[in-house]
Short mmCIF file of C-alpha atoms and ligand atoms in Angstrom, two decimals:
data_model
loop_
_atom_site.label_atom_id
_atom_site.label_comp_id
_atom_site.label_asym_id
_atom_site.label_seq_id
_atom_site.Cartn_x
_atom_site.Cartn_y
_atom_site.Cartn_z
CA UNK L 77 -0.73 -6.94 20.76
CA UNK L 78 -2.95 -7.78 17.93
CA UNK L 79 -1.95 -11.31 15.89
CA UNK L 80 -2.38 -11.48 12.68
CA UNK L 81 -4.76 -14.74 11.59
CA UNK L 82 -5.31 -17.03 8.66
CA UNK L 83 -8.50 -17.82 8.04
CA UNK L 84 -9.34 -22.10 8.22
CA UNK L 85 -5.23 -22.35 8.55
CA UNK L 86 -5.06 -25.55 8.26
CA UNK L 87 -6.25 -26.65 5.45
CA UNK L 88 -4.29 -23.89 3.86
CA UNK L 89 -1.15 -24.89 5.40
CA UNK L 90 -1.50 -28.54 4.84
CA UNK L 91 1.94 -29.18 4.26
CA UNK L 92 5.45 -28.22 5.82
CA UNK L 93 6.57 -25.73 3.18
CA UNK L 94 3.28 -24.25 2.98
CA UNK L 95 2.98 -23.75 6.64
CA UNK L 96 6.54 -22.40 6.62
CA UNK L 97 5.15 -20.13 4.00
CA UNK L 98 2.39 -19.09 6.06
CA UNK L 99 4.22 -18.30 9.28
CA UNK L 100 6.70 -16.00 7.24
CA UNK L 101 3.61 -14.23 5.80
CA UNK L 102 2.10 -13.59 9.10
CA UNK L 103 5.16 -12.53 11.21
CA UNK L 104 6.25 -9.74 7.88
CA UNK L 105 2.27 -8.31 7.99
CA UNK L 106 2.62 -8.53 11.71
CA UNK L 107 5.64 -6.23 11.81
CA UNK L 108 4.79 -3.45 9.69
CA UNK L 109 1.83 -2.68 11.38
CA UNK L 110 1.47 0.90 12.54
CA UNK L 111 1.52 -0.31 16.17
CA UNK L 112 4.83 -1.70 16.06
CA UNK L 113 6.27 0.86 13.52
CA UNK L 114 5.24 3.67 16.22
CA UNK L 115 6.35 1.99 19.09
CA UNK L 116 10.28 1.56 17.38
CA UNK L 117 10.37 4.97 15.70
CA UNK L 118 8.00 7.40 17.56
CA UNK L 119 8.80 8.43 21.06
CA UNK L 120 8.03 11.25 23.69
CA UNK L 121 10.13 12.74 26.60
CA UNK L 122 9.60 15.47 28.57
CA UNK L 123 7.88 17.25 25.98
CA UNK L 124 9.90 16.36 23.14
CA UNK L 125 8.21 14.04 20.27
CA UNK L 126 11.06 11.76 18.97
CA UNK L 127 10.24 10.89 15.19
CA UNK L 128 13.41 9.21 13.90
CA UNK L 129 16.20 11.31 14.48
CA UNK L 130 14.00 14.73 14.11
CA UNK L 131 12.96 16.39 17.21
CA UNK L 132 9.50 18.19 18.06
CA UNK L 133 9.43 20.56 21.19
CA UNK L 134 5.47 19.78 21.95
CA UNK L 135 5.50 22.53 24.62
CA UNK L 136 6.48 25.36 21.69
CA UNK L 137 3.46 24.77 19.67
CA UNK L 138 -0.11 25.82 20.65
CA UNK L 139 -2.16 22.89 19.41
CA UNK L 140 -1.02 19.29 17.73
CA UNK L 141 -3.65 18.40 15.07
CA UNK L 142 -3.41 15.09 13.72
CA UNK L 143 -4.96 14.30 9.76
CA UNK L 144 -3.96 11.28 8.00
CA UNK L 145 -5.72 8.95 5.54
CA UNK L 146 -5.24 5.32 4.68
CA UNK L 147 -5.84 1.63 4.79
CA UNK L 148 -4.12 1.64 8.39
CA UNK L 149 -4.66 5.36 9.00
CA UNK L 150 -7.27 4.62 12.17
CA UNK L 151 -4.26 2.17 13.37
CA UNK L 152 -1.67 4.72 13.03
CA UNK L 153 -3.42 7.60 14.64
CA UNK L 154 -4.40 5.36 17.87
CA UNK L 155 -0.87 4.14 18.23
CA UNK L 156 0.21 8.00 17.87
CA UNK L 157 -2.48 9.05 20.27
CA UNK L 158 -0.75 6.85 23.38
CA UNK L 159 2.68 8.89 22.26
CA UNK L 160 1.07 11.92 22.29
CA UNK L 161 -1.15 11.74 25.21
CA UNK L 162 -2.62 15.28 26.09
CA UNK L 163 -0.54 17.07 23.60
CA UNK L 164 -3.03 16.18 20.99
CA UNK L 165 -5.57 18.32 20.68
CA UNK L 166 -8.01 17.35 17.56
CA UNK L 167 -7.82 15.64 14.29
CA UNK L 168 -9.58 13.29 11.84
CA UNK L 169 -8.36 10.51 9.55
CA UNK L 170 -10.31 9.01 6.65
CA UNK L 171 -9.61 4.64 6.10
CA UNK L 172 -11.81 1.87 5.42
CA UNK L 173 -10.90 -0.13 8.25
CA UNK L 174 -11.73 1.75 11.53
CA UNK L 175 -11.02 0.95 14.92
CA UNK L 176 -11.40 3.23 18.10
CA UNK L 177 -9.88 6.35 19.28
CA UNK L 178 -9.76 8.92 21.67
CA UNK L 179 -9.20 12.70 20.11
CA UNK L 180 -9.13 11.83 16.58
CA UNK L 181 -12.28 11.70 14.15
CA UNK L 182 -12.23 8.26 12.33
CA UNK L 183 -14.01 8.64 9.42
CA UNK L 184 -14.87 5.64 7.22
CA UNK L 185 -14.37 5.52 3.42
CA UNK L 186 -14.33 3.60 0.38
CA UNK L 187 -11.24 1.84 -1.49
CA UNK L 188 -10.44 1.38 -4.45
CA UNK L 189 -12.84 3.43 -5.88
CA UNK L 190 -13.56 6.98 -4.08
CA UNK L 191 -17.02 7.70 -3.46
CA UNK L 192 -19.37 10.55 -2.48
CA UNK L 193 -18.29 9.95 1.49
CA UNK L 194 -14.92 10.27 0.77
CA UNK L 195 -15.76 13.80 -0.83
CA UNK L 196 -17.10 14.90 2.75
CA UNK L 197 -14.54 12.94 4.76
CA UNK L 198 -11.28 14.87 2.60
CA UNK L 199 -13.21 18.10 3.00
CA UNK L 200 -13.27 17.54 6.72
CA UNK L 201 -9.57 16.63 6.69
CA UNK L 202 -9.24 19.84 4.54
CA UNK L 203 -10.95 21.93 7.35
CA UNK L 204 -8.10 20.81 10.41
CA UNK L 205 -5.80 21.89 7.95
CA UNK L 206 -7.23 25.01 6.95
CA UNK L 207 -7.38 26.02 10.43
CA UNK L 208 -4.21 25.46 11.55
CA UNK L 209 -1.66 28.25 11.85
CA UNK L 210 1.88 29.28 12.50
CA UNK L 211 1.65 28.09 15.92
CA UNK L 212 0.56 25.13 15.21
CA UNK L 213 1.82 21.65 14.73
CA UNK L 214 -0.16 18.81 11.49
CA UNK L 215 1.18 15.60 12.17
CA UNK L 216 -0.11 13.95 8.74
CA UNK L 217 -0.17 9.60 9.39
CA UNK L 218 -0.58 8.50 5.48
CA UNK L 219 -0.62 4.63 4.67
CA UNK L 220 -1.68 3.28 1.08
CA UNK L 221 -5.26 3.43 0.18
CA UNK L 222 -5.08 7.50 1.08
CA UNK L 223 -5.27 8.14 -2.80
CA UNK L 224 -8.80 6.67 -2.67
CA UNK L 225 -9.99 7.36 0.29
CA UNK L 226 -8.99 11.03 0.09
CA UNK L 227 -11.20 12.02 -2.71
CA UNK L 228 -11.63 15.52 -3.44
CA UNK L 229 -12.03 16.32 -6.74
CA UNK L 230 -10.62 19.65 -8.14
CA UNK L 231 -13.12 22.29 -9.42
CA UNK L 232 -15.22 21.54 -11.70
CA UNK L 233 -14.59 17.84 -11.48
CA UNK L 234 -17.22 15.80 -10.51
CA UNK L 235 -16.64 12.53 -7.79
CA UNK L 236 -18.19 10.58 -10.38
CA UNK L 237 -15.70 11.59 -13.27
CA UNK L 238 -13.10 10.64 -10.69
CA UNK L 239 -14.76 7.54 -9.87
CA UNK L 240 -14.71 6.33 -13.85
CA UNK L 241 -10.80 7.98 -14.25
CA UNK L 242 -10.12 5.69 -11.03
CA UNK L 243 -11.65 2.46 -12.83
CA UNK L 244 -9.63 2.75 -15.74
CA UNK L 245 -6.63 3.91 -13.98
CA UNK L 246 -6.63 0.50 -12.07
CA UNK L 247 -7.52 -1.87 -14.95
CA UNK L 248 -5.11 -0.04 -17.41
CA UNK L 249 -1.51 -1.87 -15.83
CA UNK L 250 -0.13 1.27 -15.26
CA UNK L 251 2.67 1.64 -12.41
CA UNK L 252 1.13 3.35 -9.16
CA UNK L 253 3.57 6.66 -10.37
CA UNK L 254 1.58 6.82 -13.26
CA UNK L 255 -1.86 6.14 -11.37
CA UNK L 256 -1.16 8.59 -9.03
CA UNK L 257 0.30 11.47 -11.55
CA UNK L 258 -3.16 11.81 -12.97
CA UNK L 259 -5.27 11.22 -9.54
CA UNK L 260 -2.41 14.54 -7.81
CA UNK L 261 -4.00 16.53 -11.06
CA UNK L 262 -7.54 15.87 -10.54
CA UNK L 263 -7.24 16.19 -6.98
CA UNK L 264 -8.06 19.47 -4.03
CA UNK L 265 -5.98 17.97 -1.69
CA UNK L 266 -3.10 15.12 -3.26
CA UNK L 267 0.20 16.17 -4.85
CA UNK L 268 1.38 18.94 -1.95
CA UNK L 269 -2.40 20.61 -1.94
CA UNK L 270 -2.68 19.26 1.88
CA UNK L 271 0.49 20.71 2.78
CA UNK L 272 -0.81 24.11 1.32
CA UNK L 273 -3.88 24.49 3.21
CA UNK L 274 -1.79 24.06 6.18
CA UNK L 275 1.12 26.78 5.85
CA UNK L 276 2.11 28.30 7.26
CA UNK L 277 1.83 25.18 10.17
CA UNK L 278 4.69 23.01 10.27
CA UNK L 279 4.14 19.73 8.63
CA UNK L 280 5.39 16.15 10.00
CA UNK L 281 3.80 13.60 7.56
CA UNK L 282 4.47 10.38 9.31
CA UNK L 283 3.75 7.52 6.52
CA UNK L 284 3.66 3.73 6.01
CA UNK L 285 5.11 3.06 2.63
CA UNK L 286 3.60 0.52 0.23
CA UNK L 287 4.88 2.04 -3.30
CA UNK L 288 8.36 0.34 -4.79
CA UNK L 289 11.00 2.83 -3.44
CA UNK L 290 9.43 4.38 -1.04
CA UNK L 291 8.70 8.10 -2.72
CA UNK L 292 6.66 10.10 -0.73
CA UNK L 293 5.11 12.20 -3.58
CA UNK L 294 3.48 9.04 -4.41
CA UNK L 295 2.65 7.19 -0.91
CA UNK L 296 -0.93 8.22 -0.79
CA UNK L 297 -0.78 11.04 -3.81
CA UNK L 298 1.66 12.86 -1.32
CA UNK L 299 -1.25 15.39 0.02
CA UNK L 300 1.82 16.86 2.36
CA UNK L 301 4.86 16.92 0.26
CA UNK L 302 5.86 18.34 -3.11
CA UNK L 303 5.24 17.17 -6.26
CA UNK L 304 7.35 15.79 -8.73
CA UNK L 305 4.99 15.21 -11.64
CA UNK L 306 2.74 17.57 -13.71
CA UNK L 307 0.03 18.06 -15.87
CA UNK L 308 1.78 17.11 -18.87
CA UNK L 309 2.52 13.81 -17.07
CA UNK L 310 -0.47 13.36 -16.14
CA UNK L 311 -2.21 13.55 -19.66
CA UNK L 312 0.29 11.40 -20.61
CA UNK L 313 -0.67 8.84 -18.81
CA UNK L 314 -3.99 9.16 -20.10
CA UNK L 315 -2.67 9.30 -23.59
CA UNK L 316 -0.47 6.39 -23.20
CA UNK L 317 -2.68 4.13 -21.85
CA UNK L 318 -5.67 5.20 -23.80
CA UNK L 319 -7.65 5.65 -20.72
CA UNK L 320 -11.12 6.33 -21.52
CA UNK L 321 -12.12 9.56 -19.70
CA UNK L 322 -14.54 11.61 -18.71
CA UNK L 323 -14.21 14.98 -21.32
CA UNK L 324 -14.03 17.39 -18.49
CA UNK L 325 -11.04 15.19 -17.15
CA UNK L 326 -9.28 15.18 -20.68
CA UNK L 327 -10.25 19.14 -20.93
CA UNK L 328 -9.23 19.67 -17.42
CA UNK L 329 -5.79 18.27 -17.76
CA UNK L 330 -4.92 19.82 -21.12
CA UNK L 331 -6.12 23.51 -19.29
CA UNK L 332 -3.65 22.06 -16.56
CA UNK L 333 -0.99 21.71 -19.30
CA UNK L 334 -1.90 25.57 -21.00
CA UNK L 335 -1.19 26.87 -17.74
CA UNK L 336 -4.85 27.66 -16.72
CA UNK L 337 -5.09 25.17 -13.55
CA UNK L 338 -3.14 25.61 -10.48
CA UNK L 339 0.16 23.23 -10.69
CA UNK L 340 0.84 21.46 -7.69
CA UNK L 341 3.25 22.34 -5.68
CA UNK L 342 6.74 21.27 -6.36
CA UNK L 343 9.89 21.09 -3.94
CA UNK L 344 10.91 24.65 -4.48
CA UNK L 345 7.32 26.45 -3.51
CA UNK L 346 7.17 28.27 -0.53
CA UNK L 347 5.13 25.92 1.60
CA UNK L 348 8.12 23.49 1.59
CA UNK L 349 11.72 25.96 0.78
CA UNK L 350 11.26 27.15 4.58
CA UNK L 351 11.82 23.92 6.52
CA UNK L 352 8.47 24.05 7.93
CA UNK L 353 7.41 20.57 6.27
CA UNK L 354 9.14 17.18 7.61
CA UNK L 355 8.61 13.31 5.81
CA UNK L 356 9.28 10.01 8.14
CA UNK L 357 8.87 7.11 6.48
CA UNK L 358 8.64 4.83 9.12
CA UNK L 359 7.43 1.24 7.88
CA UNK L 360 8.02 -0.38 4.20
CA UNK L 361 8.57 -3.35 2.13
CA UNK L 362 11.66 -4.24 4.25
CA UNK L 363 9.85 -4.07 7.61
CA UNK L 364 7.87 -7.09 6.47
CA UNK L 365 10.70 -8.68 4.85
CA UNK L 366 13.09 -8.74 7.32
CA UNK L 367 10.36 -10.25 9.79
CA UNK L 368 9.60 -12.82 7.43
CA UNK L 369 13.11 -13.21 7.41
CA UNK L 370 13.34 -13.73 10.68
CA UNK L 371 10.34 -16.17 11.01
CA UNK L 372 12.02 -18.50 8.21
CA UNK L 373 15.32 -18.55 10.42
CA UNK L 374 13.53 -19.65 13.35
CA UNK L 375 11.94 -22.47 11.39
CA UNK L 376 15.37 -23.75 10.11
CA UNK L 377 15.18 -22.04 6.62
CA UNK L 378 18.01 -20.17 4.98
CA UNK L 379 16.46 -16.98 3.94
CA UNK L 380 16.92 -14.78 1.53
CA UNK L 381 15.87 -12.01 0.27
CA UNK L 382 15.45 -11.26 -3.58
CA UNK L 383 14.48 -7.53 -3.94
CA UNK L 384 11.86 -5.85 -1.94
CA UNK L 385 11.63 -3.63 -5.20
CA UNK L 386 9.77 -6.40 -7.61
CA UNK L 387 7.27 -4.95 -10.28
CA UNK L 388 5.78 -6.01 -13.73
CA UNK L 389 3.24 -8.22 -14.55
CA UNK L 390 2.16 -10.55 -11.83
CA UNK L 391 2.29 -14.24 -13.59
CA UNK L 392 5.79 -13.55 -15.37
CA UNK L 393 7.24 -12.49 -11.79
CA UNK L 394 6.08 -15.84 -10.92
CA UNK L 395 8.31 -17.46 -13.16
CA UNK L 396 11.43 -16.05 -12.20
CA UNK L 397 10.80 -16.65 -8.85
CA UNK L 398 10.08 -20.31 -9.18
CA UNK L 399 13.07 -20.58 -11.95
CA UNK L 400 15.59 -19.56 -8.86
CA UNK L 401 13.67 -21.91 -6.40
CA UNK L 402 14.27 -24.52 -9.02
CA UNK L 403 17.95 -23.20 -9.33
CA UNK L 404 18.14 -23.51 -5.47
CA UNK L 405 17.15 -27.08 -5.67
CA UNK L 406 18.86 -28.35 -8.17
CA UNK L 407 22.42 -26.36 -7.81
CA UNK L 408 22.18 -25.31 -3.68
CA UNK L 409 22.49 -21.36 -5.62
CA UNK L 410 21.79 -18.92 -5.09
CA UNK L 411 20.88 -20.50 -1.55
CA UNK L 412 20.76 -23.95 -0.33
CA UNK L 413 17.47 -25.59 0.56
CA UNK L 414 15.98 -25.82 3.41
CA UNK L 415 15.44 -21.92 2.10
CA UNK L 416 13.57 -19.44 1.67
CA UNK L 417 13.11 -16.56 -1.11
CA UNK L 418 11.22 -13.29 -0.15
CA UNK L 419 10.75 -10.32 -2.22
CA UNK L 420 8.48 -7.27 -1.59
CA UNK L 421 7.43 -4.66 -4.36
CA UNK L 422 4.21 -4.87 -6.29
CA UNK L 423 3.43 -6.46 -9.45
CA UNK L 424 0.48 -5.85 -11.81
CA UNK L 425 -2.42 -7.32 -13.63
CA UNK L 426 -3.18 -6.21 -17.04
CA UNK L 427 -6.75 -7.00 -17.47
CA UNK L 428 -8.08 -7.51 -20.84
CA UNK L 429 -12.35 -6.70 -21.61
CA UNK L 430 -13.50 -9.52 -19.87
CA UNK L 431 -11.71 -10.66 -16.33
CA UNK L 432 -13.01 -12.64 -13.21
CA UNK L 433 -12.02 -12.27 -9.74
CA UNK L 434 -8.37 -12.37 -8.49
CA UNK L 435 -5.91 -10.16 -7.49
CA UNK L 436 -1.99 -9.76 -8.25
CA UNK L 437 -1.43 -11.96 -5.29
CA UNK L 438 -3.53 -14.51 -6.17
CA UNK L 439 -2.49 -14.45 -9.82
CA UNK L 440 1.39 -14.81 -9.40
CA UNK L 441 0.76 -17.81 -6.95
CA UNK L 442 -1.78 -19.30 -9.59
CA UNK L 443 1.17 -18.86 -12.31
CA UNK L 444 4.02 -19.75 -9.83
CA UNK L 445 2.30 -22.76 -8.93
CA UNK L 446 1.10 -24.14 -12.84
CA UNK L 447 4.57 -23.74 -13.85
CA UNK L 448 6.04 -25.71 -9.92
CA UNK L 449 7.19 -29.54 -11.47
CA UNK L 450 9.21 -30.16 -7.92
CA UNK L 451 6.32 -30.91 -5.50
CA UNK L 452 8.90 -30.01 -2.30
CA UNK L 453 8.63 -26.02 -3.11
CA UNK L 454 5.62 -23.73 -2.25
CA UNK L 455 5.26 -20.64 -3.44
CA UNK L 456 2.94 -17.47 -1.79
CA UNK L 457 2.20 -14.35 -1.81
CA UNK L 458 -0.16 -11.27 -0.35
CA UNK L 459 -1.36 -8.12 -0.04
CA UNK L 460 -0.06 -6.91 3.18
CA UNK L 461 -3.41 -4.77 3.93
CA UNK L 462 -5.36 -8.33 3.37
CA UNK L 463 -7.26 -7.53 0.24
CA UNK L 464 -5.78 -8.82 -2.85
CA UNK L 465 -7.27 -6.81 -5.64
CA UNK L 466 -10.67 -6.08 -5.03
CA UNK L 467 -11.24 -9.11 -3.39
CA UNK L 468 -11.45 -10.06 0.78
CA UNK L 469 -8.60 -12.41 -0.05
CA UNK L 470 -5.16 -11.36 0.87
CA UNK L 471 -3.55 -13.85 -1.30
CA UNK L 472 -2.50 -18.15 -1.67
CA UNK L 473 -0.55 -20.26 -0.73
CA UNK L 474 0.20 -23.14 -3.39
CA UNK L 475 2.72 -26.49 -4.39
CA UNK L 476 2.54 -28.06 -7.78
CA UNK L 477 0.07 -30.33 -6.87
CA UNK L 478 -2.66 -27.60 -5.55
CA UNK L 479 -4.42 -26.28 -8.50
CA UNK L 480 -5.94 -28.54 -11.39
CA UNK L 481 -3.90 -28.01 -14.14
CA UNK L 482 -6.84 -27.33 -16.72
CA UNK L 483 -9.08 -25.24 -14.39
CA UNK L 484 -6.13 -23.42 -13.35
CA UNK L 485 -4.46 -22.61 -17.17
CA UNK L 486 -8.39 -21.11 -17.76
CA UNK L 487 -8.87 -19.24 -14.68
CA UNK L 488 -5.01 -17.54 -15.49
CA UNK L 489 -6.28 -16.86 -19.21
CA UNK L 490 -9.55 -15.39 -17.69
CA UNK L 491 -8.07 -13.48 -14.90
CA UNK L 492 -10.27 -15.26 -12.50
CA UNK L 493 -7.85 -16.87 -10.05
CA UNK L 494 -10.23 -16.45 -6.54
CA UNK L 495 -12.63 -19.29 -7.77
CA UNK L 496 -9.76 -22.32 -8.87
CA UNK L 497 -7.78 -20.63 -5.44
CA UNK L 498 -10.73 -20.77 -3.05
CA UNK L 499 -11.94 -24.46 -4.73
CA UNK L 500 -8.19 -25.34 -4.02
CA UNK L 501 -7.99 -24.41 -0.43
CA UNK L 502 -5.30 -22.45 -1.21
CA UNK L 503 -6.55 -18.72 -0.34
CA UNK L 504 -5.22 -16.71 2.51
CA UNK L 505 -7.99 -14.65 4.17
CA UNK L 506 -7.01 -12.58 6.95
CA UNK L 507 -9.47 -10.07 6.67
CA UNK L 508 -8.61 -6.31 6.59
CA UNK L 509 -4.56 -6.32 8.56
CA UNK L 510 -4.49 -2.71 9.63
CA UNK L 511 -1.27 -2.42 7.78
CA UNK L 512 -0.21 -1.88 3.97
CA UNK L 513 3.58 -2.74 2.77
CA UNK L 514 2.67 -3.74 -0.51
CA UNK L 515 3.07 -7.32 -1.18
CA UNK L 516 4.86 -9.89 0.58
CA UNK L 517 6.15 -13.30 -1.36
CA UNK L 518 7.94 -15.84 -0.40
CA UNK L 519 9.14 -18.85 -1.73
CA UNK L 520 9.88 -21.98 0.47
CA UNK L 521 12.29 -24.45 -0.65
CA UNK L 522 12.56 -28.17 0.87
CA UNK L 523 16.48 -29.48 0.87
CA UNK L 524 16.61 -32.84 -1.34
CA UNK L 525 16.76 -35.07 1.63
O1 DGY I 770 -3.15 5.21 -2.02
C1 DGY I 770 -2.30 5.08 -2.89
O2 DGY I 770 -2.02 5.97 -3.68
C2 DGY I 770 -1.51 3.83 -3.02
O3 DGY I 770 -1.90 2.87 -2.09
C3 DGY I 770 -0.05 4.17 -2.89
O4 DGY I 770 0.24 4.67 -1.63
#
């Protein structure tokens, strides 16, 4: 079993709360990953694949292809290869953080920002599909990052208008529904389009979630399940947001919106009315909260947990989460200290024209701990894939007394928290986790005494 590690722990967690902190971090990543997700929900008996509650009779079906695409994706389809054993007979999954396998293609990508690769690597994924038939069983493992890393541009888009539509997308603030709206409608193979080139196979999309609620339309764009949102949403976005794109993307989605592009497919199209297509979400938010949970009970901490649904902009999340740690301390409510606060979700950066290096992790620690007075609470957070942003930081661990408070009020102006973090000791580097939850915070509260 694989352990999650912080990179020079211990001047990171230099103190109790911030090694309480720590611990909780580690044990929620630890849990979500696609090993342990696998081995509690995925199962095989005498021929019969186990997903949840939904049974698959292996022996009916004459071959078991496996796609997928995804932070963890290489993760997942290993831990679904020892299920699976000889049943599987081919597949390939596209992520940016490989590791080995025996029957399924790994092929390596780029995140955040698609690139020519991931053009090749989603037309290969396209091809399993394509070949499948009625016969034939697409077990789709999708984990955040698939958007990305899945890049096939609809005709006549180019990979580099998606790349630029990508770049704005992620500096614009908008919510990963709206991101993912417009990437589904520039996209071959997002919003259902997977799902189509399989029919008429049937479908199991296995998936890790790390969006706020857990929608599978938008874990990954939703390549294998129906679509919710269309071109008119799509160009909205744009609109809204004043995104500024390619022409042929503007053109492209207004042709979408005339009715002269191909919609995606939405829950009443044929490749998903006949039962033939099945969604398991079997990891989230709440995998890696309850662990943490767990962890902070072990330590002697009362835990509890806020909202794994936690969104808006990153430094303003921080202050409501240290205003109830102070609440905590000073009135024993909502819990009383020795406690600690987790939440899950994901919060945002809106970047202005000029910004630095950080992440949303690092920036709601940075805030949470400029605006910390009581030197007995910590607060942390991270990305639960171990790359904050687009940084190799997963995210910080910080008290009041961590950051200078001049360097650190700049750095949050400039969003340019890595540098102050990193200078602080306070950065949590775990390199690339093999999971993605979304983000993990939590708050640890020393009693008085
Ligand atoms: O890849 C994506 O679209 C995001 O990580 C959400 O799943």
């Amino acid at each position: 079993m694989v352990e999650i590690r912080c990179h020079r722990r211990d001047a990171v967690a230099d103190t109790r709360p911030k090694e309480v902190a720590l611990e909780c971090l580690l044990a929620g990543i630890e849990a979500a990953r696609p090993e342990a997700r696998v081995e509690e929900t995925v199962s095989l008996r005498d021929g019969t694949l186990s997903i949840r509650d939904t049974e698959y009779d292996l022996q009916s079906y004459d071959d078991v292809v496996l796609v997928g695409a995804g932070n963890a994706a290489s993760q997942f389809a290993a831990a679904l290869e020892d299920v699976l054993g000889e049943y599987l007979t081919d597949g390939a999954v596209v992520t940016d953080d490989p590791v080995e396998t025996t029957v399924v293609d790994v092929l390596a990508g780029d995140h955040p920002v698609p690139s020519e690769e991931g053009v090749r690597n989603a037309r290969e994924v396209l091809k399993h599909a394509r070949e499948a038939d009625e016969g034939d069983l697409v077990l789709a493992a999708l984990t955040g990052g698939g958007s990305a890393l899945l890049a096939a541009p609809a005709d006549p888009l180019t990979i580099s208008a998606l790349q630029t539509v990508t770049e704005e997308l992620l500096a614009c603030g908008a919510s990963i529904d709206e991101i993912n709206a417009v990437r589904k409608h520039c996209s071959a193979i997002k919003g259902g389009r997977l799902a189509r080139t399989a029919a008429p196979a049937t479908v199991a999309t296995v998936a890790l979630s790390d969006v706020v609620g857990d929608d599978p339309s938008v874990i990954a764009s939703g390549p294998t399940v129906p679509d919710p949102s269309s071109f008119a949403d799509a160009l909205e976005v744009v609109e809204r947001y004043d995104l500024a794109v390619p022409d042929s993307v503007r053109e492209f989605l207004e042709e979408g919106v005339e009715g002269d592009r191909p919609e995606t497919p939405p829950a009443d199209d044929s490749v998903f009315a006949d039962g033939r297509t099945h969604v398991h979400v079997v990891g989230n938010s709440r995998t890696a909260l309850e662990a943490a949970s767990e962890a902070a009970t072990e330590r002697g901490y009362e835990p509890l947990l806020l909202s794994s649904r936690v969104r808006g902009e990153s430094r303003e999340a921080a202050l409501t989460h240290v205003a109830i740690a102070e609440e905590c301390r000073e009135h024993g409510a909502p819990v009383e200290p020795p406690a600690v606060l987790l939440s899950g979700g994901e919060t945002t950066v809106t970047l202005g024209n000029q910004y630095g290096r950080g992440g949303p992790n690092q920036e709601f620690v940075l805030g949470g701990a400029l605006a910390l007075e009581d030197e007995d609470i910590a607060v942390s957070a991270v990305d639960t894939d171990g790359i904050d942003g687009a940084t190799d930081i997963a995210g910080a661990i910080a008290d009041a007394t961590t950051i200078p408070e001049t360097d650190g009020r700049n750095a949050l102006e400039r969003h340019d928290a890595s540098s102050v973090l990193e200078d602080a000791n306070a950065v949590v580097r775990t390199g690339p986790t093999g999971t993605n939850v979304n983000d993990l915070r939590v708050i640890v509260i020393e009693s008085a005494d």
